[in-house]
mmCIF file of C-alpha atoms and ligand atoms in Angstrom:
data_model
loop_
_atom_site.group_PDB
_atom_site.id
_atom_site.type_symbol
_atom_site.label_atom_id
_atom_site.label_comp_id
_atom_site.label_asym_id
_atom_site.label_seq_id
_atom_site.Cartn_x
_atom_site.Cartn_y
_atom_site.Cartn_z
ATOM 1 C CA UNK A 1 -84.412 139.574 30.352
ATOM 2 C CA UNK A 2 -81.758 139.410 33.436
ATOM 3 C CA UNK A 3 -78.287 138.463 32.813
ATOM 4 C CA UNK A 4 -78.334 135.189 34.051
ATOM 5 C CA UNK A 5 -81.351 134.154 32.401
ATOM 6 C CA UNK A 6 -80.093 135.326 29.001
ATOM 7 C CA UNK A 7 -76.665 133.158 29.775
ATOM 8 C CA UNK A 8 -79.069 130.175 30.119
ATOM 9 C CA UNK A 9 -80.998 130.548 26.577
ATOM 10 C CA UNK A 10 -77.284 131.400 25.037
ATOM 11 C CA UNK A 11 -76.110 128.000 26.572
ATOM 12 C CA UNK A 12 -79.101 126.019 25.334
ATOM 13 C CA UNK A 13 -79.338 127.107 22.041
ATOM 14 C CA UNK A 14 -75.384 127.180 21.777
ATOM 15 C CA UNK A 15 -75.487 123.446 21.843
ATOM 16 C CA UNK A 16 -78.082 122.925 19.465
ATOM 17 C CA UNK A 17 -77.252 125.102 16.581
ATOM 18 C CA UNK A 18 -75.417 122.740 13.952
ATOM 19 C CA UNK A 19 -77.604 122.508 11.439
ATOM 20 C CA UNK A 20 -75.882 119.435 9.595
ATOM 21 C CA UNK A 21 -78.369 116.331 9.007
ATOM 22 C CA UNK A 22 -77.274 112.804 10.131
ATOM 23 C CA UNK A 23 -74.476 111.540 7.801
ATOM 24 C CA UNK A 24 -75.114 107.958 6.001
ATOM 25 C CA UNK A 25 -72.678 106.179 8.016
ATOM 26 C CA UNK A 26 -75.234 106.950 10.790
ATOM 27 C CA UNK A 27 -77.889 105.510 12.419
ATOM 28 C CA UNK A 28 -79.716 106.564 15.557
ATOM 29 C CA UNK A 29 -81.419 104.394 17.746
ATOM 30 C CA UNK A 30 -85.539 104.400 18.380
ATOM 31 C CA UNK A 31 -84.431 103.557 21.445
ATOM 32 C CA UNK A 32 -81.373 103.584 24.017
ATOM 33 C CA UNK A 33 -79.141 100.562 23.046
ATOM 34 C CA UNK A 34 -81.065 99.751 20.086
ATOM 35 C CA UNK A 35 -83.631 98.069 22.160
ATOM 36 C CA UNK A 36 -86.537 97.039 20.083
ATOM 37 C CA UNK A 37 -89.320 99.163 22.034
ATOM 38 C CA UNK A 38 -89.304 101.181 25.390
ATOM 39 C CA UNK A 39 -91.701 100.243 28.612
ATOM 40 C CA UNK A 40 -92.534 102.787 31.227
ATOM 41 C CA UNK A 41 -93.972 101.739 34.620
ATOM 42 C CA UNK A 42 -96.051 105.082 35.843
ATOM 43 C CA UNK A 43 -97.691 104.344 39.854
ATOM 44 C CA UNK A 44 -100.425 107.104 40.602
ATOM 45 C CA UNK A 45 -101.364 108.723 43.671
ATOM 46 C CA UNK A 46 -98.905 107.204 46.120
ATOM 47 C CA UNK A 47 -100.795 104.318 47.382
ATOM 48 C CA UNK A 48 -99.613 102.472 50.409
ATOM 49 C CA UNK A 49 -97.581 99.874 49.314
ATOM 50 C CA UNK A 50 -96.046 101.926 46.391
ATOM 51 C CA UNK A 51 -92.872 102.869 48.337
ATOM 52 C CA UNK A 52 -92.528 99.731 51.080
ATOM 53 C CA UNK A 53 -93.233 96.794 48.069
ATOM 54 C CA UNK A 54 -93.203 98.203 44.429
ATOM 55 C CA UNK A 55 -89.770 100.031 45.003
ATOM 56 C CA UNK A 56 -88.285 97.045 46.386
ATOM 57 C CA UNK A 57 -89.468 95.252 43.925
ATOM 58 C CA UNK A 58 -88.556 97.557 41.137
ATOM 59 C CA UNK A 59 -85.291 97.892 42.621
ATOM 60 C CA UNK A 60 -84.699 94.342 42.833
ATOM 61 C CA UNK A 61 -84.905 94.000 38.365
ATOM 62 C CA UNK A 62 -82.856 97.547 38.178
ATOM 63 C CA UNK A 63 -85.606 98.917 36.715
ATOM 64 C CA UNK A 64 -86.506 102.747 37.292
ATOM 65 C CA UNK A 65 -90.198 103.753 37.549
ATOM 66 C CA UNK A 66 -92.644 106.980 37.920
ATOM 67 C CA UNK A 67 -93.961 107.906 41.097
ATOM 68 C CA UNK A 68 -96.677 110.828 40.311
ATOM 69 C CA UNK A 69 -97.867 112.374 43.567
ATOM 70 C CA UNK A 70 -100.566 114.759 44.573
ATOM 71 C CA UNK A 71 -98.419 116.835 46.633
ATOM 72 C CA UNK A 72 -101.396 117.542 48.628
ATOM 73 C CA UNK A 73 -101.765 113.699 49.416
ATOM 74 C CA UNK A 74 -98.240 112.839 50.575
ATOM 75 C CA UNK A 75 -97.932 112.005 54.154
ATOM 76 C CA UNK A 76 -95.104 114.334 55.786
ATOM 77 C CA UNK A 77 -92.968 111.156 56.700
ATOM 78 C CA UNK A 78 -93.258 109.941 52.837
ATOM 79 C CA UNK A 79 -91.384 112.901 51.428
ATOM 80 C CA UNK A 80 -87.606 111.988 52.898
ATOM 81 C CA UNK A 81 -88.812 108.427 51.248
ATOM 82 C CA UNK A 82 -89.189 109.896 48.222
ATOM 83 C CA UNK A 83 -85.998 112.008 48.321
ATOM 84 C CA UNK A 84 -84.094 108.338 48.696
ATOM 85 C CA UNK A 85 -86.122 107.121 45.878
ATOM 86 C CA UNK A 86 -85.359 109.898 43.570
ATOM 87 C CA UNK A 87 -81.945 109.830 44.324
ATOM 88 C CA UNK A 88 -81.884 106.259 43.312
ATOM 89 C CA UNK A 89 -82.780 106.824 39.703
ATOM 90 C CA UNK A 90 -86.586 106.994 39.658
ATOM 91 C CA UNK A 91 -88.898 109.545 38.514
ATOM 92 C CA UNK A 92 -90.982 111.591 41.244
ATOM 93 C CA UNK A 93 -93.102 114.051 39.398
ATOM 94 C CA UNK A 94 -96.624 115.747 39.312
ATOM 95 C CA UNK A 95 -99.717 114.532 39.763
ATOM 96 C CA UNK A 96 -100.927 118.027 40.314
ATOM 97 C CA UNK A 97 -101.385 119.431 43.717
ATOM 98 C CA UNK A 98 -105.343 118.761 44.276
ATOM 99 C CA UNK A 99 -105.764 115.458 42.178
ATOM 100 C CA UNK A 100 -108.972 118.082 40.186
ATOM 101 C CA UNK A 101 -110.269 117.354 36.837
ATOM 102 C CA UNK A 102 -107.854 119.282 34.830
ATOM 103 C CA UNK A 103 -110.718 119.904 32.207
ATOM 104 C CA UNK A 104 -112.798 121.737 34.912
ATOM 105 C CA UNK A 105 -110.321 124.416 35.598
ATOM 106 C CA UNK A 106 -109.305 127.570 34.407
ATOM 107 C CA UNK A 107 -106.411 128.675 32.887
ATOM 108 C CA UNK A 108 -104.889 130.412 36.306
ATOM 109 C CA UNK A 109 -106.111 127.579 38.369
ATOM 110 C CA UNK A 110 -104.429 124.686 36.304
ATOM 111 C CA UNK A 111 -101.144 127.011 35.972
ATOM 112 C CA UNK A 112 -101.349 127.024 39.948
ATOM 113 C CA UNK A 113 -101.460 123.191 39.991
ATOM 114 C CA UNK A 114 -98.656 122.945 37.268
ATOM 115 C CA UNK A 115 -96.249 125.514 39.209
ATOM 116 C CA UNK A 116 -97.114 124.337 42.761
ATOM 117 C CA UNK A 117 -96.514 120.926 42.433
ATOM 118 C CA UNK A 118 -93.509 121.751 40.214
ATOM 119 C CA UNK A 119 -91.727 123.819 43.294
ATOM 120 C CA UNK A 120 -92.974 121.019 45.892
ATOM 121 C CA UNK A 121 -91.613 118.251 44.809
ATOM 122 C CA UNK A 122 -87.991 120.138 44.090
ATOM 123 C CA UNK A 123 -88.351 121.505 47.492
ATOM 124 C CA UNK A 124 -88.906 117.853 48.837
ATOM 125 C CA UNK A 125 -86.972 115.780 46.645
ATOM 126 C CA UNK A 126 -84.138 117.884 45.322
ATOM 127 C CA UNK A 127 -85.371 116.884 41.627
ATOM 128 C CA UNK A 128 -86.619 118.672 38.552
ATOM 129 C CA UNK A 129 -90.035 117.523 38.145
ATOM 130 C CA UNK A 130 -90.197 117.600 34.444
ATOM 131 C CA UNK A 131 -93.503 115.484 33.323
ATOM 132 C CA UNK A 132 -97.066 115.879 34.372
ATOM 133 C CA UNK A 133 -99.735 113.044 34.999
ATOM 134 C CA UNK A 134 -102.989 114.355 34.440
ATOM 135 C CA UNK A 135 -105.814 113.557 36.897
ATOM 136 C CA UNK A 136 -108.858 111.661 35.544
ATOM 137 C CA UNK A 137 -106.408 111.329 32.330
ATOM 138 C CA UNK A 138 -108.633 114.632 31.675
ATOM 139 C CA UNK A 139 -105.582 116.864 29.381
ATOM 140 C CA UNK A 140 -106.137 120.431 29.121
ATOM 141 C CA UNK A 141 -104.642 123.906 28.609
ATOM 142 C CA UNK A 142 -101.691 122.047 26.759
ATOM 143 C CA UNK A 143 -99.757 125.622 26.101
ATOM 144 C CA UNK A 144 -99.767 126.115 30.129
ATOM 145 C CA UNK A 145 -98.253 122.321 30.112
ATOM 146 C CA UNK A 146 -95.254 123.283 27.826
ATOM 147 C CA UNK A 147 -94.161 126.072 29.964
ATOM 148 C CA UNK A 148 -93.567 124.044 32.731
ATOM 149 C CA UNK A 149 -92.912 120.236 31.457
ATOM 150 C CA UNK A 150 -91.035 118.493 28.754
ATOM 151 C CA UNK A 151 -94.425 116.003 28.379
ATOM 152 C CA UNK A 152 -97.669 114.633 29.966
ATOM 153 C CA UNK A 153 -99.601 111.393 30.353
ATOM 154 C CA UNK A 154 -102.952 110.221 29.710
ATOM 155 C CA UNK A 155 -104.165 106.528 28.665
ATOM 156 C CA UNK A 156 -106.290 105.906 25.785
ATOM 157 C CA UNK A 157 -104.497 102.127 26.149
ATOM 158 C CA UNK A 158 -102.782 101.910 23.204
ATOM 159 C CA UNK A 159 -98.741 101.577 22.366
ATOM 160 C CA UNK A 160 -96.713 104.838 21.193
ATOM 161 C CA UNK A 161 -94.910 105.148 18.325
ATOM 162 C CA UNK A 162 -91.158 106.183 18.467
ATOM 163 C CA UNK A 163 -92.428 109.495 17.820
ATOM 164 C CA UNK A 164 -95.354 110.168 19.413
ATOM 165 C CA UNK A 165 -98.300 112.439 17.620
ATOM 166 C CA UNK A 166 -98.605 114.609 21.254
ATOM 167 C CA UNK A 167 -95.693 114.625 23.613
ATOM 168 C CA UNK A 168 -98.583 115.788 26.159
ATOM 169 C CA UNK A 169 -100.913 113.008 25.336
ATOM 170 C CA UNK A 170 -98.854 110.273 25.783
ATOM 171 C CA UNK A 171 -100.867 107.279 26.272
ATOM 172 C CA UNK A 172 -100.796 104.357 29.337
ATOM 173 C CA UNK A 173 -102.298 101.026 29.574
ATOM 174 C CA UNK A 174 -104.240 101.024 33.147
ATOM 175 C CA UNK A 175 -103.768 97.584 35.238
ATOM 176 C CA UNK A 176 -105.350 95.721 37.542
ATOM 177 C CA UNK A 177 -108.506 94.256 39.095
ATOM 178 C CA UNK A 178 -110.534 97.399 36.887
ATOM 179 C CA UNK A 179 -109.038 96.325 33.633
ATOM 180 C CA UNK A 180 -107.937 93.281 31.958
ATOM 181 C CA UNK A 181 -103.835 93.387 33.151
ATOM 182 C CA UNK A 182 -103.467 91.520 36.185
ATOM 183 C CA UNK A 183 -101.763 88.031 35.438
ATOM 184 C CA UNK A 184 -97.431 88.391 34.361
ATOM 185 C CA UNK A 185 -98.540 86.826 31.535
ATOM 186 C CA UNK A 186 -101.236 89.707 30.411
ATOM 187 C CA UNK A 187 -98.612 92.176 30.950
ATOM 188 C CA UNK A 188 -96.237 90.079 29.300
ATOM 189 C CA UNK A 189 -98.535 90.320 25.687
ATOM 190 C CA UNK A 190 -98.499 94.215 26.408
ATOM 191 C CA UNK A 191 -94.890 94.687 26.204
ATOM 192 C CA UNK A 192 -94.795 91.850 23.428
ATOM 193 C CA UNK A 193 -96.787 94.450 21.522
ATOM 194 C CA UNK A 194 -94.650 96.806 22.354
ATOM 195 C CA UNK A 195 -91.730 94.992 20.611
ATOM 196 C CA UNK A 196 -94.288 94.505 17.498
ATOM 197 C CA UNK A 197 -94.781 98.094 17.094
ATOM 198 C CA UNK A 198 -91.058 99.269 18.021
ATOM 199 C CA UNK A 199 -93.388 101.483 20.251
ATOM 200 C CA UNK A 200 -93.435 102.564 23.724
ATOM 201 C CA UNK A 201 -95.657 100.797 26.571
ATOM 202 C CA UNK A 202 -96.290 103.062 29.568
ATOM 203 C CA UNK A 203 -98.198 100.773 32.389
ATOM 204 C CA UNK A 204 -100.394 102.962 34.800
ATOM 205 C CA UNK A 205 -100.395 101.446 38.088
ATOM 206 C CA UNK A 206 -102.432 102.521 41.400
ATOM 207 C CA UNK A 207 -102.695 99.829 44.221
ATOM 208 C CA UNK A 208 -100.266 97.220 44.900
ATOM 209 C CA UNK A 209 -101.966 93.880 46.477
ATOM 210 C CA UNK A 210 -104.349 94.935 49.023
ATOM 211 C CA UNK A 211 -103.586 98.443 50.203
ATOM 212 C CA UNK A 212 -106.519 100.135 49.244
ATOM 213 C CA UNK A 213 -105.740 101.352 46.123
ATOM 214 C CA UNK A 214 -107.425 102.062 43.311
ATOM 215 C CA UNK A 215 -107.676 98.127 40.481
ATOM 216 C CA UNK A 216 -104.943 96.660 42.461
ATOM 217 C CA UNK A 217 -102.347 94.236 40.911
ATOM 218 C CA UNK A 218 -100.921 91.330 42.633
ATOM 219 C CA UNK A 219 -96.897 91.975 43.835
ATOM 220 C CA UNK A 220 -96.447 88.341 42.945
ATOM 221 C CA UNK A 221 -97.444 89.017 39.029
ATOM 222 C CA UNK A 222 -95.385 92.074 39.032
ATOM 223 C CA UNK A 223 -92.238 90.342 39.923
ATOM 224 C CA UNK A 224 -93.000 87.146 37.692
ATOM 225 C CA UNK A 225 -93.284 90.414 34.508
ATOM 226 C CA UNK A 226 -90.359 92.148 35.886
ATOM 227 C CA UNK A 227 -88.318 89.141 35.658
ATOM 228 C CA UNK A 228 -89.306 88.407 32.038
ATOM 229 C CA UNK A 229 -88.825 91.907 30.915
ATOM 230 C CA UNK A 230 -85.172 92.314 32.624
ATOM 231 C CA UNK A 231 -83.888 89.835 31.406
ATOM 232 C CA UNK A 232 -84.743 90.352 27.327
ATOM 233 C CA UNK A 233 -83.020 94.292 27.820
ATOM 234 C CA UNK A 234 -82.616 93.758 24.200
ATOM 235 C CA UNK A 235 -86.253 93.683 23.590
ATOM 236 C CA UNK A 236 -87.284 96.158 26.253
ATOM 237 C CA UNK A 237 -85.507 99.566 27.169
ATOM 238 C CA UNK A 238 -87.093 100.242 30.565
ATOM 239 C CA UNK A 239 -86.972 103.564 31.785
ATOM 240 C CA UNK A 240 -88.690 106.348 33.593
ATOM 241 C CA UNK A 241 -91.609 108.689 31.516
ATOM 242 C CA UNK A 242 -88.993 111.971 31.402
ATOM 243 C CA UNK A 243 -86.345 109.447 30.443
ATOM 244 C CA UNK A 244 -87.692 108.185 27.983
ATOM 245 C CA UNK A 245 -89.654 111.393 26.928
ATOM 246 C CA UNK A 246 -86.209 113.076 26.969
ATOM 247 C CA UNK A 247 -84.633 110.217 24.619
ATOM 248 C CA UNK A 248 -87.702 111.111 22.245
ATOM 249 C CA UNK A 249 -86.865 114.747 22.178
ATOM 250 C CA UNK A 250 -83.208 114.893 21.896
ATOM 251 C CA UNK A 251 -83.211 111.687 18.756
ATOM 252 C CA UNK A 252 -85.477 113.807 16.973
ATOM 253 C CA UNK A 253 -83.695 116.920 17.093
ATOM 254 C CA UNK A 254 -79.918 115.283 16.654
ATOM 255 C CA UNK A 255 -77.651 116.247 14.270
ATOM 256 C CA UNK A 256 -74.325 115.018 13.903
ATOM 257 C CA UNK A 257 -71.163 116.132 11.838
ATOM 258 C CA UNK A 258 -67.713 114.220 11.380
ATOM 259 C CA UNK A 259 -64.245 115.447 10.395
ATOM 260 C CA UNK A 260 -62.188 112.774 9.441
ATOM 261 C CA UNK A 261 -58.289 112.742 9.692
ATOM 262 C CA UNK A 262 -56.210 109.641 8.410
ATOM 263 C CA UNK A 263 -57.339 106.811 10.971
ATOM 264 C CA UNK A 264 -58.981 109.261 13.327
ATOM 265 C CA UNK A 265 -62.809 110.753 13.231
ATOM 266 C CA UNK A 266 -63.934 113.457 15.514
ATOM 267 C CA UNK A 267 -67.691 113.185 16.086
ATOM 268 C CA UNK A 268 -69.337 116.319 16.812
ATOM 269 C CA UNK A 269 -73.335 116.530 17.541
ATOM 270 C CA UNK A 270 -75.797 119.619 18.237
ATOM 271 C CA UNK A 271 -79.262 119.428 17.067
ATOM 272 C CA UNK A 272 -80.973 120.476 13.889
ATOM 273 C CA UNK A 273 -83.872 122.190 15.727
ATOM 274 C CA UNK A 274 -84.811 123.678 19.262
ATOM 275 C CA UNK A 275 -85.817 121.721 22.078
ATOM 276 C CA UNK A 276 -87.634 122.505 25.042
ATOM 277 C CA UNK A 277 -85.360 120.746 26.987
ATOM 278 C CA UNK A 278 -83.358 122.931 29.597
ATOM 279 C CA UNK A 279 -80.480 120.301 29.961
ATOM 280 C CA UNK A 280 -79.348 118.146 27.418
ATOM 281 C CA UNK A 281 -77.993 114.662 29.642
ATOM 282 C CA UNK A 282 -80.122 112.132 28.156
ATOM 283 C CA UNK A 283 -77.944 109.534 26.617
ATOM 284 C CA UNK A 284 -79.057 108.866 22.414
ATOM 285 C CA UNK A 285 -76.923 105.812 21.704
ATOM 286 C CA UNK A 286 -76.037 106.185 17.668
ATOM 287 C CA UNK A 287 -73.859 103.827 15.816
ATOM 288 C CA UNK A 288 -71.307 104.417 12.881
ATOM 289 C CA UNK A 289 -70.092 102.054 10.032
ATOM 290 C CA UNK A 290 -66.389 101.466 10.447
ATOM 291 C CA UNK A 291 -64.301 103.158 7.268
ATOM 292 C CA UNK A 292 -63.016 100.537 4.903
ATOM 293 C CA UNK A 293 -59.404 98.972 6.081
ATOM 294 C CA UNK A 294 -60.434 99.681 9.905
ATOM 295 C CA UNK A 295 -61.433 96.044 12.026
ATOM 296 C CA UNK A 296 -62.002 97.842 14.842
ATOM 297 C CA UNK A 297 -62.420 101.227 16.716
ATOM 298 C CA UNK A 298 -62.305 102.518 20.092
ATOM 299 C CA UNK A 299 -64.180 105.981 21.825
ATOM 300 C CA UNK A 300 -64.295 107.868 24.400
ATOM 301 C CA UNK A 301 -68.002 107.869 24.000
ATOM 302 C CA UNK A 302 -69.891 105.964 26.906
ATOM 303 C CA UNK A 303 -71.501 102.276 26.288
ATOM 304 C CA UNK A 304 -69.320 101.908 23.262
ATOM 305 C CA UNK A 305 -69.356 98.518 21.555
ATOM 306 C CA UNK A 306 -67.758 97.076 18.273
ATOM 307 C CA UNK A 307 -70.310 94.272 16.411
ATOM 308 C CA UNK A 308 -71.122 93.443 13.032
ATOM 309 C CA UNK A 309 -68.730 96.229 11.312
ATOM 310 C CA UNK A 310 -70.003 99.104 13.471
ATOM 311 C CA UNK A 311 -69.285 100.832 16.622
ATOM 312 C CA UNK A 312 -72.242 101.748 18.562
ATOM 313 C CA UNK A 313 -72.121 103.931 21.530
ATOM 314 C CA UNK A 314 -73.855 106.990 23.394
ATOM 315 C CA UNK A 315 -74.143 110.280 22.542
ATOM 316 C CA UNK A 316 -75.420 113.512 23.946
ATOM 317 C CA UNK A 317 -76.351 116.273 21.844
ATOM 318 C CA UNK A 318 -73.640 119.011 21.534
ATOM 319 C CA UNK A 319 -70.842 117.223 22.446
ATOM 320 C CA UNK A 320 -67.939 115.499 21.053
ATOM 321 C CA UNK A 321 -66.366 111.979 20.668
ATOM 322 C CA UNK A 322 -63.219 110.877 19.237
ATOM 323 C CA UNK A 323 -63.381 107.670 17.105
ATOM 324 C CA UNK A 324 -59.397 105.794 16.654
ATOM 325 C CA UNK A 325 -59.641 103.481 13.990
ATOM 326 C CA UNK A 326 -57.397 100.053 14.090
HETATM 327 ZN ZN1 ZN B 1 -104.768 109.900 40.289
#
């Protein structure tokens, strides 16, 4: 092992080895900001109109969503578009380099598509491309996956649980004129279930109105949904698939240990088991019970927020906050 690769392990697993459980006067939240479910809007292969009218859109509700290319597919002018987009908060990741039936290929061949695509779209974009879409939704050769992503879609169409069974079968709800999604109000009962289950609701989109695309959807439905689901953010955390696959990860694994001194608590977190997570930056909000005699608190944690005899507020594991009880 080379130096500097050994100083990156020691870092990773430096933050992450305080074994302590969550304390009572803890609670974690399924999902950022205690949102009652998570929604993840996933566009395949680049259409035409994904960049010039679903970004816009998108952008428009502040919500961030997936772009998966097939580096192979992307027209030479698109990739200084998608550098903008990235830098903007969405998600451009892999969609393998070919667009091949995953299933089909061997071992050497898919690790080709996972690396290739992986040190494209960095080259390109400037951003770690940390989730993988499979073609086809065919998944195979999941240990090749792990090396290089943190998860992987499919869509077997149904709504995740807060912790998924397979963080590289994650399923999506396809949309559009081949399925049964294409009014705001059919997309609308999707995320509804979504809230039902506390679950996650990843839409897989292709073409955008008519732009040749594979079961396009309207624009005009899409922005009718968008508006319903931003403005109910307490029903619906919308983020990007390695957001929200990160959240997943590092809420599992948290652990978080107090001292307490007179009217002040020091808030220290780590995580009770490894991750496969490189960087630890995804923010887990938690919330504490405020000690008996204390009305209020203040943080230097990020999003905090004082309701109902608790401060809430964001976390990141292996870090610590200082809690100042009034
Ligand atoms: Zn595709």
């Amino acid at each position: 092992m080379n130096k500097k690769l050994f100083i990156t392990v020691l870092a990773v697993f430096s933050v992450c080895t305080i074994k302590a459980q969550i304390l009572k006067e803890y609670t974690v939240a399924p999902w950022h900001g205690f949102s009652e479910s998570a929604v993840t809007y996933s566009l395949d292969d680049l259409t035409p109109n994904q960049l010039p009218v679903a970004i816009p859109l998108f952008d428009k509700y502040g919500v961030k969503a997936s772009l998966n290319v097939v580096t192979t597919w992307v027209k030479p002018d698109d990739w200084p578009k998608l550098k903008t987009v990235a830098g903007n908060g969405h998600e451009v990741t892999s969609h393998t380099v070919n667009h091949k039936n995953m299933a089909q290929l061997s071992a050497l061949e898919f690790e080709q598509e996972c690396s290739e695509s992986k040190r494209i779209i960095r080259q390109y974009t400037g951003a770690e491309c940390i989730t993988l879409v499979y073609p086809y939704c065919a998944s195979a050769h999941k240990e090749i996956s792990k090396k290089y992503y943190i998860s992987a879609r499919c869509c077997s169409r149904h709504i995740e649980p807060p912790t998924p069974a397979d963080m590289f079968d994650i399923s999506s709800v396809g949309v559009g004129t081949e399925s049964d999604v294409n009014t705001a109000e059919e997309f609308n009962k999707w995320v509804d279930e979504g809230v039902s289950q506390k679950g996650w609701c990843t839409f897989l989109i292709h073409g955008i109105d008519d732009d040749g695309g594979y079961s396009p959807i309207k624009s005009s439905e899409l922005e009718k949904h968008l508006a319903y689901v931003a403005k109910n953010p307490q029903k619906f955390w919308v983020a990007t698939f390695a957001q929200i696959s990160k959240y997943i990860i590092e809420r599992d694994a948290l652990s978080i240990r107090e001292i307490k001194k007179g009217n002040k608590i020091t808030v220290i977190t780590g995580c009770k088991e490894k991750t496969n997570l490189t960087t630890l930056d995804e923010p887990v909000t938690i919330s504490r019970e405020l000690p008996q005699g204390c009305s209020s608190a203040k943080t230097n944690a990020k999003n905090a927020v004082v309701s109902g005899g608790k401060i809430i507020f964001d976390v990141v594991p292996g870090k610590t906050y200082k809690i100042n009880c009034k």
